[in-house]
GROMACS .gro file of N, CA and C in nm:
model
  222
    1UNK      N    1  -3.909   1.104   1.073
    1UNK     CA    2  -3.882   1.246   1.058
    1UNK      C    3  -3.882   1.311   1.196
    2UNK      N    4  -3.815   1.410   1.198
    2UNK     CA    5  -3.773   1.483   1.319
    2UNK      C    6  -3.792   1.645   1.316
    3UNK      N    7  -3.906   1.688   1.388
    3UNK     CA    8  -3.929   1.818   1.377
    3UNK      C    9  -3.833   1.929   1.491
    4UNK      N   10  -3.782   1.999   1.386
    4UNK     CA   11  -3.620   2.171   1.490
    4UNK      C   12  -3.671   2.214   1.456
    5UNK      N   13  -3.632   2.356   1.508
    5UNK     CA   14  -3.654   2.479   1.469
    5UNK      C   15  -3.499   2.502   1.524
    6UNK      N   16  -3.400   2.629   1.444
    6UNK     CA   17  -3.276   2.713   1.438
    6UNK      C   18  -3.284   2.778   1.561
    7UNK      N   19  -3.215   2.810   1.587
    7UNK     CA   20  -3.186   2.895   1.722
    7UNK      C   21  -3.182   3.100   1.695
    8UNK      N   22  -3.132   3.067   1.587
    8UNK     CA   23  -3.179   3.195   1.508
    8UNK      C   24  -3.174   3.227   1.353
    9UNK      N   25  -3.189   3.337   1.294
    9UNK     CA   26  -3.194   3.354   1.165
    9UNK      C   27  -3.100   3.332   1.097
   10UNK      N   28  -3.001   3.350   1.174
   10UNK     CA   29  -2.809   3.301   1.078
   10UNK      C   30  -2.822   3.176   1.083
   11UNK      N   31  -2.845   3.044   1.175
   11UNK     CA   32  -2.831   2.897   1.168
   11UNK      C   33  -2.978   2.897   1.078
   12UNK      N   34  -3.030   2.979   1.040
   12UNK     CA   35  -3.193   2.887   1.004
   12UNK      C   36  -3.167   2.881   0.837
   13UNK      N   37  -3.113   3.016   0.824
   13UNK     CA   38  -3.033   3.028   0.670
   13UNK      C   39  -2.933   2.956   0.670
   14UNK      N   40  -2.844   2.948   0.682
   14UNK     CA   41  -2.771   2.826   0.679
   14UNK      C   42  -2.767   2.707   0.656
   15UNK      N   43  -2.903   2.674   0.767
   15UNK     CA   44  -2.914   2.548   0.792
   15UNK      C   45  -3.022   2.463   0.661
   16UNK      N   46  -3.105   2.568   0.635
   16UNK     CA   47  -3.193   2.579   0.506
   16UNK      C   48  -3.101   2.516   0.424
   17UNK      N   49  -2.999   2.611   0.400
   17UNK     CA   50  -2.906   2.578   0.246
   17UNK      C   51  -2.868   2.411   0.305
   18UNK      N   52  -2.813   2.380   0.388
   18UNK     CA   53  -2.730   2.289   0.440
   18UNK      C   54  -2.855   2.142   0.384
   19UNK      N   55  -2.921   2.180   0.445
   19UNK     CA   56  -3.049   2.065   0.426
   19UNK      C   57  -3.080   2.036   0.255
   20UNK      N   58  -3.127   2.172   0.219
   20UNK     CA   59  -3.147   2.156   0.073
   20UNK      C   60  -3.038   2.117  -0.023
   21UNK      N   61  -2.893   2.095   0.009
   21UNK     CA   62  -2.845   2.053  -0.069
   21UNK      C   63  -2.748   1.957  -0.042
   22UNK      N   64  -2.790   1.901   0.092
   22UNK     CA   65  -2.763   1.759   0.142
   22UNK      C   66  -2.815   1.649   0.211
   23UNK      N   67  -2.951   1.719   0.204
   23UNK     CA   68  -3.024   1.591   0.287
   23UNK      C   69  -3.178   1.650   0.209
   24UNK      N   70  -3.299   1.595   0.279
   24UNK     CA   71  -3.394   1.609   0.224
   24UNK      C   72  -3.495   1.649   0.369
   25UNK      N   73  -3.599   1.695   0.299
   25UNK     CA   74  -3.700   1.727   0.459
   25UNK      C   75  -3.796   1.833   0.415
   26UNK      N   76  -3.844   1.861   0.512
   26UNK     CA   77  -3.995   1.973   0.458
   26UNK      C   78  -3.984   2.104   0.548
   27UNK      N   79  -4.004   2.223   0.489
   27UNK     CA   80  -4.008   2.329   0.568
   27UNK      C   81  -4.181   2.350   0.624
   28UNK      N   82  -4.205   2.413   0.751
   28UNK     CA   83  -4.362   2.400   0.771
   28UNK      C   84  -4.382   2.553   0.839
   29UNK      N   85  -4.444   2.631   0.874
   29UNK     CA   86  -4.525   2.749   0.903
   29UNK      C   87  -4.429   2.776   1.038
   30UNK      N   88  -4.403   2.846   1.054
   30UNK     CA   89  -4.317   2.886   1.168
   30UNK      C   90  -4.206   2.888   1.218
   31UNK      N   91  -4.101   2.838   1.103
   31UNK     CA   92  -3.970   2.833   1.108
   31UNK      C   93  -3.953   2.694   1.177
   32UNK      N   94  -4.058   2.567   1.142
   32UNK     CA   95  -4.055   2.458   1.176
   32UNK      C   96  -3.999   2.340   1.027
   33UNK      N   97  -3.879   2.304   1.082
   33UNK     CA   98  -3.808   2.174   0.984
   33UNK      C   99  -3.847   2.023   1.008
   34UNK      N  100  -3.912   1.953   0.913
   34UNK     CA  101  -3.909   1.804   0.927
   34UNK      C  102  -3.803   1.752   0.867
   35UNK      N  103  -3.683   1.688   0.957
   35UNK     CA  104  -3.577   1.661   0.834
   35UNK      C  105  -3.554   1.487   0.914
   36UNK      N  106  -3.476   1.422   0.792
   36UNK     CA  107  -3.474   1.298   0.876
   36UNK      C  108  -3.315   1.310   0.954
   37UNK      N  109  -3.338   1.209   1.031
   37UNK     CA  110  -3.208   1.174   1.183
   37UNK      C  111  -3.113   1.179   1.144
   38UNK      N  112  -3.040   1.152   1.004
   38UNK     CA  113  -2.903   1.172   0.964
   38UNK      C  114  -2.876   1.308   0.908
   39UNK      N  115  -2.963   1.394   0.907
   39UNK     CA  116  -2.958   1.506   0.846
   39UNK      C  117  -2.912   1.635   1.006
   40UNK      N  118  -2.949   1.552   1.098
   40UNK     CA  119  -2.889   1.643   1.231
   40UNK      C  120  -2.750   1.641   1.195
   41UNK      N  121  -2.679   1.511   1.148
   41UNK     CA  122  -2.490   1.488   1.176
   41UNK      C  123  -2.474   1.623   1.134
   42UNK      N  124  -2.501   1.623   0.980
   42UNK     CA  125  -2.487   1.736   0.849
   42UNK      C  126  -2.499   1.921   0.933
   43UNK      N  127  -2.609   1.888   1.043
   43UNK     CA  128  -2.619   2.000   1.072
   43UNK      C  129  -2.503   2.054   1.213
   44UNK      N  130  -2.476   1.935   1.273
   44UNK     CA  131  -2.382   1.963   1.360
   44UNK      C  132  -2.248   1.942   1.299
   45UNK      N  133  -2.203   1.882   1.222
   45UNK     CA  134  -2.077   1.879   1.134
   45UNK      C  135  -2.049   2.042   1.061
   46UNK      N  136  -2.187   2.099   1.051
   46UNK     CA  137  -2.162   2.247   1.013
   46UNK      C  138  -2.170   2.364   1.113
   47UNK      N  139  -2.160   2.307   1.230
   47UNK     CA  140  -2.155   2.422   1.366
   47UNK      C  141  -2.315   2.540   1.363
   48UNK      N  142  -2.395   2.460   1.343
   48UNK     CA  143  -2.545   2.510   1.307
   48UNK      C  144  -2.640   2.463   1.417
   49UNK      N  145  -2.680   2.580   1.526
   49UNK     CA  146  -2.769   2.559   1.638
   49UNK      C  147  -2.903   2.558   1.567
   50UNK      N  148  -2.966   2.474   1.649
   50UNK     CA  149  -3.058   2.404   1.646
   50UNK      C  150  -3.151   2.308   1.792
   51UNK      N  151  -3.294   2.322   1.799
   51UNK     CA  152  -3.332   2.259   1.863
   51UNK      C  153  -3.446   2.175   1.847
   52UNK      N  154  -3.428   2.044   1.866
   52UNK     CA  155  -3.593   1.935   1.882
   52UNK      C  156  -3.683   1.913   1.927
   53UNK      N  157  -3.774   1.963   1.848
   53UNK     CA  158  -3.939   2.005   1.906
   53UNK      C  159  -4.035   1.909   1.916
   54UNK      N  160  -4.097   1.898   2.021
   54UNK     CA  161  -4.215   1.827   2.068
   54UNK      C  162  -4.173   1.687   2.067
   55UNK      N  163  -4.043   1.676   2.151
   55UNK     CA  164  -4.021   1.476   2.166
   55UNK      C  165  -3.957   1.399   1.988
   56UNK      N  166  -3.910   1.535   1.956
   56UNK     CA  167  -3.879   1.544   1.822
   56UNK      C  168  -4.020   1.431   1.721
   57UNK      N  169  -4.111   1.482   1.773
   57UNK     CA  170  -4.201   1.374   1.690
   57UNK      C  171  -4.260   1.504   1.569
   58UNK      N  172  -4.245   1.489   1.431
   58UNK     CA  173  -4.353   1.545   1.350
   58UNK      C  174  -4.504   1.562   1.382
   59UNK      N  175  -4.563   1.675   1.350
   59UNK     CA  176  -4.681   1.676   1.318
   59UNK      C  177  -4.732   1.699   1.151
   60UNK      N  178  -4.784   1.579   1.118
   60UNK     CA  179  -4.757   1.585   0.925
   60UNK      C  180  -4.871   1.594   0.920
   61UNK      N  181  -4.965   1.688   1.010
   61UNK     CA  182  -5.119   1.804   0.911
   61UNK      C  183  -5.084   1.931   0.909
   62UNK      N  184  -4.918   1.971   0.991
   62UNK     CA  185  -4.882   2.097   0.917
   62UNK      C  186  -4.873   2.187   0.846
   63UNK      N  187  -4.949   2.278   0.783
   63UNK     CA  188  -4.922   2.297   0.656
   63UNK      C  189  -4.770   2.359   0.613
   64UNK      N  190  -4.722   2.284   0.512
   64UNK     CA  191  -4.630   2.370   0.462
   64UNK      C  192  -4.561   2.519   0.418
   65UNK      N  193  -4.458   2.581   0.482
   65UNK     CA  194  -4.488   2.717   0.489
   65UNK      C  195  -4.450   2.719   0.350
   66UNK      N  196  -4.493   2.879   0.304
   66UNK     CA  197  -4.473   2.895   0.168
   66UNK      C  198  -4.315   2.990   0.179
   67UNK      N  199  -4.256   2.953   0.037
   67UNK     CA  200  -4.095   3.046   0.039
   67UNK      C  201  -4.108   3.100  -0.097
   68UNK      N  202  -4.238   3.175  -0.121
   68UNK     CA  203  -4.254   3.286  -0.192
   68UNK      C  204  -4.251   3.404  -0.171
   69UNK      N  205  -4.142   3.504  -0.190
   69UNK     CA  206  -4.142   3.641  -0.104
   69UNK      C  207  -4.268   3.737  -0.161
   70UNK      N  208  -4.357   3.706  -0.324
   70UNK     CA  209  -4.437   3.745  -0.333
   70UNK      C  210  -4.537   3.703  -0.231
   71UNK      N  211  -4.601   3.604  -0.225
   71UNK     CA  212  -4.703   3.533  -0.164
   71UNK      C  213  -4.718   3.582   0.024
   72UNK      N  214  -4.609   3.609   0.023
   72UNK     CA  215  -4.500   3.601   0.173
   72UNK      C  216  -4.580   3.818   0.233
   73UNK      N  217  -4.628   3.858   0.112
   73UNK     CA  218  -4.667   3.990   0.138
   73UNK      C  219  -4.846   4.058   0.104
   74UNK      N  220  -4.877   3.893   0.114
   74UNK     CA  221  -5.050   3.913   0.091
   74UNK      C  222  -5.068   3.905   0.204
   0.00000   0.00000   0.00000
């Protein structure tokens, strides 16, 4: 697994949809993506900036961010 983060909010939405309904991976607290290495093609085949964080190595004690817009306002 390979930890990006979007370059901004238009590629991060995008890139969200792009992932979730062609590749697989984990969203984590800070607008941080674990997605696997073939899931970059998908993201550059869709003209979606993006950059690879920390030696692109995961950190998997991350916690997972939450994508509850209720939860999202406690």
């Amino acid at each position: 697994m390979i930890q990006i983060k979007f370059k901004n909010t238009t590629d991060e939405a995008r890139g969200f949809y792009e992932l979730l309904t062609k590749s697989s991976g984990e969203s984590l607290q800070g607008g941080i993506y674990l997605v696997e290495e073939q899931a970059l093609r998908i993201l550059e085949e869709a003209g979606i900036a993006y950059e690879i964080l920390a030696n692109g190595k995961a950190n998997t004690h991350e916690a997972p961010a939450v994508r509850d817009s209720l939860a999202a306002n406690v």
